[in-house]
Short mmCIF file of C-alpha atoms in Angstrom, two decimals:
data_model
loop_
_atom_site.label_atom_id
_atom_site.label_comp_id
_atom_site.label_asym_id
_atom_site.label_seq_id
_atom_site.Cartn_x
_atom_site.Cartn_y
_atom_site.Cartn_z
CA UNK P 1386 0.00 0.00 0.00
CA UNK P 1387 1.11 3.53 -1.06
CA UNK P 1388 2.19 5.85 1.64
CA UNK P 1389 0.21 9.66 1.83
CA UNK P 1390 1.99 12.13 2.11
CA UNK P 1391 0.20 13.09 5.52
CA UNK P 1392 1.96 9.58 6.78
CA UNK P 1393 5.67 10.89 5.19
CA UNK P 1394 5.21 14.02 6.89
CA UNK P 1395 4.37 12.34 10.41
CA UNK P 1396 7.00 9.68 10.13
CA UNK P 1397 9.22 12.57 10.18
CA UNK P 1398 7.25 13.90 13.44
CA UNK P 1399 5.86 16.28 11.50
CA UNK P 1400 1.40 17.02 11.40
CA UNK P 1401 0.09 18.24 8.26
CA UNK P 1402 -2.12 20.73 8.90
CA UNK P 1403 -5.86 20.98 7.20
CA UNK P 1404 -5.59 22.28 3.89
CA UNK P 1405 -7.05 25.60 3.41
CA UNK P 1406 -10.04 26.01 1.13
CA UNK P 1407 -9.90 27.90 -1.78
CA UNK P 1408 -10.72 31.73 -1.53
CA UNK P 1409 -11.82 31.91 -4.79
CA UNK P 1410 -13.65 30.05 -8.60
CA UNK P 1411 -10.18 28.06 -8.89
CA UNK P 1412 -8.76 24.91 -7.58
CA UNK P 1413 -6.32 24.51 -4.85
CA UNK P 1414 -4.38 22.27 -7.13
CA UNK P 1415 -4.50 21.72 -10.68
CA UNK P 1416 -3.46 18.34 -12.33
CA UNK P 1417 -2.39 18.60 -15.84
CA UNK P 1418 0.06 16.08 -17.68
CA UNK P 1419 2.27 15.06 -15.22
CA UNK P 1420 2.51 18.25 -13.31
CA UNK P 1421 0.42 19.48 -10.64
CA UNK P 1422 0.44 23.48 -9.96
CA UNK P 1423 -0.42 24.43 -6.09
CA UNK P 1424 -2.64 27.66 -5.85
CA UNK P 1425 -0.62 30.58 -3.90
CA UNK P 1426 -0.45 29.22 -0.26
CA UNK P 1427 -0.40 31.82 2.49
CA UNK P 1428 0.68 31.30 6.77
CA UNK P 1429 -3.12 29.78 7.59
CA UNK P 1430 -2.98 27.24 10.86
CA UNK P 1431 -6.71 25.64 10.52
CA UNK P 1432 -8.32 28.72 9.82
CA UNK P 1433 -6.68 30.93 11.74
CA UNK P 1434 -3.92 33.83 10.11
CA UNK P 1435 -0.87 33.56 11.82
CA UNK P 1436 1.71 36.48 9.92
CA UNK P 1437 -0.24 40.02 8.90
CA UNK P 1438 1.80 42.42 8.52
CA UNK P 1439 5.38 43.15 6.86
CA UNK P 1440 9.01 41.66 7.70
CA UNK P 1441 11.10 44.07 9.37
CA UNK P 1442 7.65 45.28 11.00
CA UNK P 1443 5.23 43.44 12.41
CA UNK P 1444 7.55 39.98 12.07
CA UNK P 1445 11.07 38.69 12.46
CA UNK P 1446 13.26 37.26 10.09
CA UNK P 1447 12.54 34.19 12.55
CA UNK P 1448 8.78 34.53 12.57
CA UNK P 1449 9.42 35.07 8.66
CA UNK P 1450 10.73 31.22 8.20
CA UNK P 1451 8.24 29.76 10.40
CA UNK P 1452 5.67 31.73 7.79
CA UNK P 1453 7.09 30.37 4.96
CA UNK P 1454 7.15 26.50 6.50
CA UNK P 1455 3.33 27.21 7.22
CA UNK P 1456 3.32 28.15 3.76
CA UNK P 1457 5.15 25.10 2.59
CA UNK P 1458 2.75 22.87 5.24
CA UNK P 1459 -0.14 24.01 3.74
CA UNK P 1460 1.78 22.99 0.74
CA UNK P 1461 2.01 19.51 1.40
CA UNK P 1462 -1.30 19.44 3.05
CA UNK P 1463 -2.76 20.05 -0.70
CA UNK P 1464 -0.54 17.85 -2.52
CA UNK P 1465 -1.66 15.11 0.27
CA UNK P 1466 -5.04 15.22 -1.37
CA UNK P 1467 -4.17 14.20 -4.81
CA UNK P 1468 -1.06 11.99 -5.08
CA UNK P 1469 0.45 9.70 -2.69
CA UNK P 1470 4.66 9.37 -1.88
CA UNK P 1471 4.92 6.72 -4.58
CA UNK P 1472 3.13 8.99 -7.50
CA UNK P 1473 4.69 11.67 -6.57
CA UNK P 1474 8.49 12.44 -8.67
CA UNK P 1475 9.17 15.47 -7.09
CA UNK P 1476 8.82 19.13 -6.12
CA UNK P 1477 9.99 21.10 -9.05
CA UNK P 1478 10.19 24.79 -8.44
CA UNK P 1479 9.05 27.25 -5.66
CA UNK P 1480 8.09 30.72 -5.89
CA UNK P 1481 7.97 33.29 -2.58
CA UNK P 1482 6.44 36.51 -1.84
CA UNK P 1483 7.18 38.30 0.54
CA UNK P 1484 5.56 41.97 2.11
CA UNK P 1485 8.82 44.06 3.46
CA UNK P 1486 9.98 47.15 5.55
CA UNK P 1487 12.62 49.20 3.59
CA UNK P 1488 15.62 48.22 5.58
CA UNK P 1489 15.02 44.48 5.91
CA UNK P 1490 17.16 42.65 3.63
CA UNK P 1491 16.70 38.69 4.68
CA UNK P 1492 14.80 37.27 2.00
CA UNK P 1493 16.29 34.16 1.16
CA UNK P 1494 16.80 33.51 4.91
CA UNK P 1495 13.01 33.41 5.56
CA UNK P 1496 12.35 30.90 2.37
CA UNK P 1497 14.66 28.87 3.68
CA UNK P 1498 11.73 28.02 5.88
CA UNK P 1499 9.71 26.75 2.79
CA UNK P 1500 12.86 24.63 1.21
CA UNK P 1501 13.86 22.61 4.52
CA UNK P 1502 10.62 21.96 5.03
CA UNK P 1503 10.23 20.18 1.70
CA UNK P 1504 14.04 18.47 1.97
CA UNK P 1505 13.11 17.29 5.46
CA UNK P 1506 9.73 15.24 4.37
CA UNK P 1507 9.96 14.43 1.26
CA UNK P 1508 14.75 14.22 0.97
CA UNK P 1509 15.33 14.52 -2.46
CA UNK P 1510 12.08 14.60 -3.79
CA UNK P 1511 11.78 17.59 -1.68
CA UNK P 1512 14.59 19.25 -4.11
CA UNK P 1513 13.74 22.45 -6.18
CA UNK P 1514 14.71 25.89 -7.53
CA UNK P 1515 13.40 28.90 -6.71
CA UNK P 1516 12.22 32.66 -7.18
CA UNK P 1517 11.72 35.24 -4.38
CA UNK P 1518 9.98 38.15 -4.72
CA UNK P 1519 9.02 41.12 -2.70
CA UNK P 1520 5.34 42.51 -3.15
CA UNK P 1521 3.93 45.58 -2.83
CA UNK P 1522 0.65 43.43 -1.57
CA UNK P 1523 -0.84 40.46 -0.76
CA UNK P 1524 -4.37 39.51 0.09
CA UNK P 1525 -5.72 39.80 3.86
CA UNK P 1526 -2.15 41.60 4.36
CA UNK P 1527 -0.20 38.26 4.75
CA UNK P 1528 3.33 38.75 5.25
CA UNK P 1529 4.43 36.16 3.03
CA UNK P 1530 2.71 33.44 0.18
CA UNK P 1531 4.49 30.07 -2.03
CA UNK P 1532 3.26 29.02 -5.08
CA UNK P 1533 4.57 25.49 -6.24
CA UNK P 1534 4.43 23.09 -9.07
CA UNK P 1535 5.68 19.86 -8.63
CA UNK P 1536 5.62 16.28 -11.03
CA UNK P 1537 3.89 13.02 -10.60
CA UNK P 1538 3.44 9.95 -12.40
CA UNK P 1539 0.02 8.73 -13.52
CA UNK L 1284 -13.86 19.56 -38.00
CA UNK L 1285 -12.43 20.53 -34.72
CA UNK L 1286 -13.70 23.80 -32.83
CA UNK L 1287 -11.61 26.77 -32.99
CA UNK L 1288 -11.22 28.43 -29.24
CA UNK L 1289 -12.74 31.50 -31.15
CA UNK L 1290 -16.29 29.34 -32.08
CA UNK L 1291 -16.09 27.82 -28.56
CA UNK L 1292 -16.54 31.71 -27.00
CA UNK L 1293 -18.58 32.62 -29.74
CA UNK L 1294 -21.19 29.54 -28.90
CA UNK L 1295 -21.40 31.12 -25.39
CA UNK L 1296 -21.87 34.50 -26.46
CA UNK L 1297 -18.84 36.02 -26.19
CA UNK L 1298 -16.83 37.14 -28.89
CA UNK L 1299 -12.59 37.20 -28.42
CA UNK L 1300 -10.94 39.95 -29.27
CA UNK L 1301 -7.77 40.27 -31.70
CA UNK L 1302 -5.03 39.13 -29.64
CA UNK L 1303 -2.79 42.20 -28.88
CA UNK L 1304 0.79 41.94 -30.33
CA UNK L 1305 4.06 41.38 -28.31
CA UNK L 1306 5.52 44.71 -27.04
CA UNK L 1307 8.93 43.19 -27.43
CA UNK L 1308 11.47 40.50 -28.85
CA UNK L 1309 9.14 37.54 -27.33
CA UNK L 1310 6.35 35.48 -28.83
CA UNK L 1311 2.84 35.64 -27.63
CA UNK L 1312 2.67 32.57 -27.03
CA UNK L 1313 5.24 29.11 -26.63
CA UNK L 1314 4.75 25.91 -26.94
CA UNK L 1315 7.11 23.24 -25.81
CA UNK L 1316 6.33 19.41 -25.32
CA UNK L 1317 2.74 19.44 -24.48
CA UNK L 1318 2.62 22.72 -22.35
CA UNK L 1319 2.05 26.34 -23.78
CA UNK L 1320 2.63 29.17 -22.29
CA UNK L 1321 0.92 32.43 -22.75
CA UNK L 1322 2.85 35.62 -22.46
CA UNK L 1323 1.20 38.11 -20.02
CA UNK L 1324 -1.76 40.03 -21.07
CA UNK L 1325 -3.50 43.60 -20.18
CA UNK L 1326 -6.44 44.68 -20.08
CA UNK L 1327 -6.23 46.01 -23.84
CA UNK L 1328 -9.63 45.99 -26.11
CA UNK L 1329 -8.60 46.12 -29.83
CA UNK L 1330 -5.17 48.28 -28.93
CA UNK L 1331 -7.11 50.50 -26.54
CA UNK L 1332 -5.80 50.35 -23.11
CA UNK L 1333 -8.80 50.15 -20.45
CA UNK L 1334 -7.40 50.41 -17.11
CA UNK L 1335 -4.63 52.53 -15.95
CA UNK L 1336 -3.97 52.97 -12.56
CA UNK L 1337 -4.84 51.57 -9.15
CA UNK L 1338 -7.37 49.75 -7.77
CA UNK L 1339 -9.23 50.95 -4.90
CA UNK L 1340 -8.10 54.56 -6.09
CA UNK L 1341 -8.74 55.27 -10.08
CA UNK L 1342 -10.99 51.42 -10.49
CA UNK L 1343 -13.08 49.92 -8.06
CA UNK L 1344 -13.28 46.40 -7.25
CA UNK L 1345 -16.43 45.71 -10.32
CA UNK L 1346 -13.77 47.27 -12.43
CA UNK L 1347 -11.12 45.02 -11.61
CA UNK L 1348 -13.41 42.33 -12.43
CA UNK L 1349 -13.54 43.09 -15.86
CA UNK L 1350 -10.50 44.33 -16.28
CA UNK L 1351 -9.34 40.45 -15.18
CA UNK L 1352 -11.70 39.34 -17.97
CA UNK L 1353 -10.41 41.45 -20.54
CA UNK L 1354 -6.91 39.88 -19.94
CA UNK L 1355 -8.06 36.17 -19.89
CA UNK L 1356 -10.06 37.09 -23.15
CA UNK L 1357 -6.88 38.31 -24.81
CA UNK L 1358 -5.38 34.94 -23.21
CA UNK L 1359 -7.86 32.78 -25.43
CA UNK L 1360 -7.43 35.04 -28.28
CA UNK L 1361 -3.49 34.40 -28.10
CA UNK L 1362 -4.60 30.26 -27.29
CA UNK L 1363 -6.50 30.33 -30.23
CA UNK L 1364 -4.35 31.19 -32.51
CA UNK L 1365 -2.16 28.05 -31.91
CA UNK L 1366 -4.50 25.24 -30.75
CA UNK L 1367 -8.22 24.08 -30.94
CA UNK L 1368 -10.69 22.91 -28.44
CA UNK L 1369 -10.16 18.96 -29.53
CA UNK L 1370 -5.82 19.81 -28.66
CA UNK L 1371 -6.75 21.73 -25.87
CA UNK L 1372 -6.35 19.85 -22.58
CA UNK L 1373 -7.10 22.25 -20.32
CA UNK L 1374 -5.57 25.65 -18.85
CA UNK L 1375 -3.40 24.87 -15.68
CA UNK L 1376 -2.09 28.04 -13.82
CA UNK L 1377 -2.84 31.78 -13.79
CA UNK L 1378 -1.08 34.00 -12.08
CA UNK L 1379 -2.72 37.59 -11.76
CA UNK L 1380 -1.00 40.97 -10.96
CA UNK L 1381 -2.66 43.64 -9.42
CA UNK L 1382 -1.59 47.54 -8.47
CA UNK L 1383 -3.80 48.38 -5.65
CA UNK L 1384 -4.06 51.54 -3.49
CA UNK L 1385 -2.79 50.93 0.46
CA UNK L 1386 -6.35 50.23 1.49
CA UNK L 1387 -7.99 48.16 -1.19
CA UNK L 1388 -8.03 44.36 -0.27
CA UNK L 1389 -10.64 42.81 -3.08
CA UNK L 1390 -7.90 40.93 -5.04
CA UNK L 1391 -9.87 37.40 -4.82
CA UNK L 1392 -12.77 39.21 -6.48
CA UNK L 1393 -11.15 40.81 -9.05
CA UNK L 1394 -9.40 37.59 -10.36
CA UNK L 1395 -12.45 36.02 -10.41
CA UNK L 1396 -13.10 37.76 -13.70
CA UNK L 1397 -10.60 35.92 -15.19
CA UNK L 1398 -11.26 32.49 -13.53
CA UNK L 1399 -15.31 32.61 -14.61
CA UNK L 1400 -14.21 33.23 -17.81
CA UNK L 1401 -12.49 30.40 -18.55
CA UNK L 1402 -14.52 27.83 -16.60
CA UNK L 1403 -17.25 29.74 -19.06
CA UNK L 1404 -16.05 29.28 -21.96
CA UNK L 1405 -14.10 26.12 -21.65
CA UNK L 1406 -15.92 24.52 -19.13
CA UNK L 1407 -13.59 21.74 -17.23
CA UNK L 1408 -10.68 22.28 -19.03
CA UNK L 1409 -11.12 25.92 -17.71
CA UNK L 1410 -10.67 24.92 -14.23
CA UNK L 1411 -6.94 26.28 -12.97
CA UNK L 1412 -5.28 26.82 -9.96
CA UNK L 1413 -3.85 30.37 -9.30
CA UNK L 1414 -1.46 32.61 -7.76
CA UNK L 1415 -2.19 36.45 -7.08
CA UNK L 1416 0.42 38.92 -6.26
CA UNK L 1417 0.20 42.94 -5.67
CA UNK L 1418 2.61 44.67 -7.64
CA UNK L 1419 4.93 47.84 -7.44
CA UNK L 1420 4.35 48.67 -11.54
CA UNK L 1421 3.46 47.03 -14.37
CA UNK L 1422 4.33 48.61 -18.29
CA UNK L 1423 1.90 51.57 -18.87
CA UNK L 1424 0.36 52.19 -15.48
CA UNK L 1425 -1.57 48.78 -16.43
CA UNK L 1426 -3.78 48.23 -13.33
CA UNK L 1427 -3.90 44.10 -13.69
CA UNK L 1428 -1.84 41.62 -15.78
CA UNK L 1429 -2.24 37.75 -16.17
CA UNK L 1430 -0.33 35.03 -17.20
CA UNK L 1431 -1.66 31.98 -17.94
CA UNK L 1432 0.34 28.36 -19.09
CA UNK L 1433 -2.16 25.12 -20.72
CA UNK L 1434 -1.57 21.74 -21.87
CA UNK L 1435 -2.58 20.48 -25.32
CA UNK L 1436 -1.95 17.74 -27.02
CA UNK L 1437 0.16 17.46 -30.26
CA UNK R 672 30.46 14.97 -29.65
CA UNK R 673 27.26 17.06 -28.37
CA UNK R 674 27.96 20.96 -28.52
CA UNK R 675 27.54 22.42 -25.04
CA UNK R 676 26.18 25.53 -24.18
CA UNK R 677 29.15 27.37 -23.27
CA UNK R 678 30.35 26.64 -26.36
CA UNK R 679 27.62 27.50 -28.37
CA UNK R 680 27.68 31.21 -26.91
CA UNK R 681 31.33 30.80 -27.87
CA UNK R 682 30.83 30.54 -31.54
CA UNK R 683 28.99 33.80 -31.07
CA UNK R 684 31.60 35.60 -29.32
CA UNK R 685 29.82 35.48 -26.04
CA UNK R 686 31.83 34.26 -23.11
CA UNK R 687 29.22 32.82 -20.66
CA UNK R 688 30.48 33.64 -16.89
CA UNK R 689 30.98 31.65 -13.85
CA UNK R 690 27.46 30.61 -12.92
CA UNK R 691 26.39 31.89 -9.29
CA UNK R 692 26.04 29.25 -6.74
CA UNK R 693 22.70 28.74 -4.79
CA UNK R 694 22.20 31.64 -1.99
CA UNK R 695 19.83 29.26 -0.32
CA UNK R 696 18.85 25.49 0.47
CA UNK R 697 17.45 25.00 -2.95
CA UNK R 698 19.33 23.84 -6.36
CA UNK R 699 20.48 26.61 -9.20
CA UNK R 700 18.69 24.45 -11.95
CA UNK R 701 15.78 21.86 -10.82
CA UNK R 702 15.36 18.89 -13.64
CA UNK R 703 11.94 17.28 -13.27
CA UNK R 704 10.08 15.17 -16.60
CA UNK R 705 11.55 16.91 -19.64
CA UNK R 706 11.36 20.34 -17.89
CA UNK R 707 14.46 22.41 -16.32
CA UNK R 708 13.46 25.03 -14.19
CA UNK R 709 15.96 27.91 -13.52
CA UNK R 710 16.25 29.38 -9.80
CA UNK R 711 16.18 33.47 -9.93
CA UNK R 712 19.33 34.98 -11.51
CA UNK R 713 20.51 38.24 -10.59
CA UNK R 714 23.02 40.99 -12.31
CA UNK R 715 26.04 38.92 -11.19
CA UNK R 716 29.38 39.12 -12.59
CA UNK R 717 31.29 36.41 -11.40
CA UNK R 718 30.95 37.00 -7.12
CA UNK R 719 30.27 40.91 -8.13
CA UNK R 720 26.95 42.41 -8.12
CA UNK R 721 26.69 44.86 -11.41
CA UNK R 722 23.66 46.55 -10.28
CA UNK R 723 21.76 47.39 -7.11
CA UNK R 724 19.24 50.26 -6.95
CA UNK R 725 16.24 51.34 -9.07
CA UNK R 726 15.49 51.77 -12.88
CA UNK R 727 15.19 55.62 -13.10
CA UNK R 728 17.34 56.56 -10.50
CA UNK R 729 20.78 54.69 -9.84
CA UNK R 730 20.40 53.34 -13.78
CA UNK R 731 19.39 54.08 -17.27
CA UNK R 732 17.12 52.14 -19.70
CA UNK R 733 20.34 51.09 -20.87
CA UNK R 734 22.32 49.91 -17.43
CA UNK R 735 19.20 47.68 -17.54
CA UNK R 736 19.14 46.17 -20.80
CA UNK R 737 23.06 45.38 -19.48
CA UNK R 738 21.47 44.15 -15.85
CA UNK R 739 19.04 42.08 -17.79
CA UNK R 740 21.45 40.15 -20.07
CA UNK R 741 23.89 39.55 -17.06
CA UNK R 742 21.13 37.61 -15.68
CA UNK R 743 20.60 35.68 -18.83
CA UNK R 744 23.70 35.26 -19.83
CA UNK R 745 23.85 33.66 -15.65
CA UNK R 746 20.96 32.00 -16.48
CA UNK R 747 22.57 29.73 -19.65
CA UNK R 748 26.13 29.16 -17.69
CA UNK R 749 23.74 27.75 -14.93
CA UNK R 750 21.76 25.61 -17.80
CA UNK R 751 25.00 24.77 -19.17
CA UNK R 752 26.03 22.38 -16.33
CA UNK R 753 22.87 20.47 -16.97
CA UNK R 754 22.31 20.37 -20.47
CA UNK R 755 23.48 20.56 -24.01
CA UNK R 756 22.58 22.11 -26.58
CA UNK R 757 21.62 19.07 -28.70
CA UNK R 758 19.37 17.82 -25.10
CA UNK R 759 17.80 21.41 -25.38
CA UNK R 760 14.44 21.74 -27.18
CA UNK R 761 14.16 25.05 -26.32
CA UNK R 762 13.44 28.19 -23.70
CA UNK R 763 9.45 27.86 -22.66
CA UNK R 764 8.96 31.35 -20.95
CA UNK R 765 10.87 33.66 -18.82
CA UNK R 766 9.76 36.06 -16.12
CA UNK R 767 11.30 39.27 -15.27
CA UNK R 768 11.37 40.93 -11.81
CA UNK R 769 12.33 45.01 -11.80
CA UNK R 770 13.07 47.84 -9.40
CA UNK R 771 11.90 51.37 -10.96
CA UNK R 772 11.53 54.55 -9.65
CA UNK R 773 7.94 56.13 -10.20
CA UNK R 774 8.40 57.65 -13.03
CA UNK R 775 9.70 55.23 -15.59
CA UNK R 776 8.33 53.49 -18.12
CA UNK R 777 10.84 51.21 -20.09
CA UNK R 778 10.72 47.78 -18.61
CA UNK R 779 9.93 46.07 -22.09
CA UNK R 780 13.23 47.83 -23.68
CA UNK R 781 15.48 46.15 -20.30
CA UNK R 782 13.29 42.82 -20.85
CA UNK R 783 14.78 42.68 -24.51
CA UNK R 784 18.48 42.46 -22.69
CA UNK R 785 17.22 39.01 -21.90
CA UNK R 786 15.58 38.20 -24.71
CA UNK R 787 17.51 39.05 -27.36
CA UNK R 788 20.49 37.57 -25.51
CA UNK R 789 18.25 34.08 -25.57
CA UNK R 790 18.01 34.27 -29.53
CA UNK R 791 21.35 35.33 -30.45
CA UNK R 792 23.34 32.27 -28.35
CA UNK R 793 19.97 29.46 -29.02
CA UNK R 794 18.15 31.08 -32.31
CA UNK R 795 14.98 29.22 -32.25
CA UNK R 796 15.68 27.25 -29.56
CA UNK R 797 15.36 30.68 -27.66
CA UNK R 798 12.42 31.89 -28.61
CA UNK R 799 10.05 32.19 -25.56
CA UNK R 800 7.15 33.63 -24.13
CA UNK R 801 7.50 35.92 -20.91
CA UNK R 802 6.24 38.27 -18.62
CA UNK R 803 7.44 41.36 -16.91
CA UNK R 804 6.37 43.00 -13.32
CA UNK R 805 7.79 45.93 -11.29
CA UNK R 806 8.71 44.65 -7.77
CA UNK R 807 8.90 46.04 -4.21
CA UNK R 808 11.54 44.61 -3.65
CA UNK R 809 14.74 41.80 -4.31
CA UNK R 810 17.18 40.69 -2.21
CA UNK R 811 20.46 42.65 -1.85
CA UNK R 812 18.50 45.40 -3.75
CA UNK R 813 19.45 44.00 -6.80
CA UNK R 814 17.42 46.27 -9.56
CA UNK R 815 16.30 43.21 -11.98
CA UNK R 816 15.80 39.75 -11.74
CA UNK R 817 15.38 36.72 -13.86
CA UNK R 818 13.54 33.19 -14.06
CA UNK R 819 13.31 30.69 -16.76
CA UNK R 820 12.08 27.73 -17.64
CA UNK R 821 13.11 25.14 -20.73
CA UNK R 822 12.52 21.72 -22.12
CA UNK R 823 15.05 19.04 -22.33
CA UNK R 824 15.64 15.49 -24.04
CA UNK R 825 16.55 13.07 -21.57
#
């Protein structure tokens, strides 16, 4: 029997968290080929949203990376509902927003967060590139979002 | 005979417009393997540009809507110029940029214009998953872009 | 023997630098299916960083056309370890990230740095689609920013 990714996670003492619906007429993940695209995650813990506000602000560089690994939980939490460890080949690339003060300058620091995360439960199917960003906005003010594609086998 | 992307609108009552041209040294649209991927679009009617400026200061948030739709329609004007319905798998990603005043937090709404459209006028292979980001500029004081990948088949 | 990529820049009298190495826990160039997906590049000349501060202030149209081919020409040394040129079917579509001050206006004149750069070194093999978005922010306040995408033979 296939292991979920919910059981790859915990095996790793790690609790997927529920994934968040979709705030909007699109899916939370798309399936197409052999890719699957993740809507634009954001720091949600079961409902509740854990990082408004800007980096260098409101939040830490640490409360930054423990954003982005919500981010990348929530992530997981999606991919959990349509492929299992054994479909899927791998994350392929990750792309983080960020909402900034003018002085703060630790960017990759904070997606770090989103890219151990991934490495830690999934080792090298967890491996990707990535793009950082920083936004003038984001909805509900979050400090930070991830978008991420990732490939499976049918 | 297959259906042209073009009919397909025109069957639901809405009629594509030409697809604008590339402002630069790019192609509108690329296809590689099975994926294509659609250059970003404005909110341009026939070479006249409809929204300039911000939301929640110049537009409002029914604005945005349409302004969303006017990019995904230039989106399926660009599609159908390289594929029909038959080759058309389905659209996978969108990701919509927004310039917003410091106030305005209807982003969801807005790119809903874009994501009715295509579940509209393609009907499942409309459905996406998306991304939304609020930008710093965009070319020409645009208020919204959108850029939008699909898989067809060869 | 299979042409490589440095080599193909080469023949056009472009000398493809050292490529930058990840500034994260993530992988310069993530393989996944047929599909290479390039982490962000930035105006790097071998360890130096060419250009930090905004379009239409600290640099010219012009500086960014330069700032927009340094990440390119980053972007096919970091390719180049991967793939050859005979593996490469082609770009897919590249997004551009850029700083400007409120004023300016040129961002598809810097985007053609990249672009044409693609199609002098690949010819049709680097033709692409793309997009373009002013940014808040990037790290080290680099004033452009580059991501890419391509198909491969395996």
């Amino acid at each position: 029997m296939s292991l979920s990714i919910y059981k790859a996670a915990e095996n790793k003492g790690v609790l997927l968290p529920v994934p968040p619906m979709a705030g909007g007429n699109y899916n939370p993940v798309q399936l197409r080929g052999n890719i699957g695209y993740v809507a634009i995650q954001f720091p949600i813990q079961e409902t509740i949203f854990t990082h408004q506000g800007k980096l260098g602000q409101e939040f830490t560089t640490e409360d930054g990376y423990q954003a982005m690994r919500l981010c990348a939980l929530n992530v997981l939490a999606q991919i959990n509902e349509y492929v299992t460890m054994d479909r899927l080949e791998g994350i392929n690339h990750i792309t983080a927003y960020y909402r900034s003060a003018e002085n703060w300058d630790e960017a990759p620091s904070i997606v770090n967060g989103a890219s151990d995360l991934f490495k830690q439960i999934l080792d090298t199917k967890g491996e990707h590139s990535r793009s950082l960003l920083g936004v003038h906005a984001l909805p509900k003010n979050f400090s930070v979002g991830l978008t991420v594609t990732f490939t499976f086998q049918n």
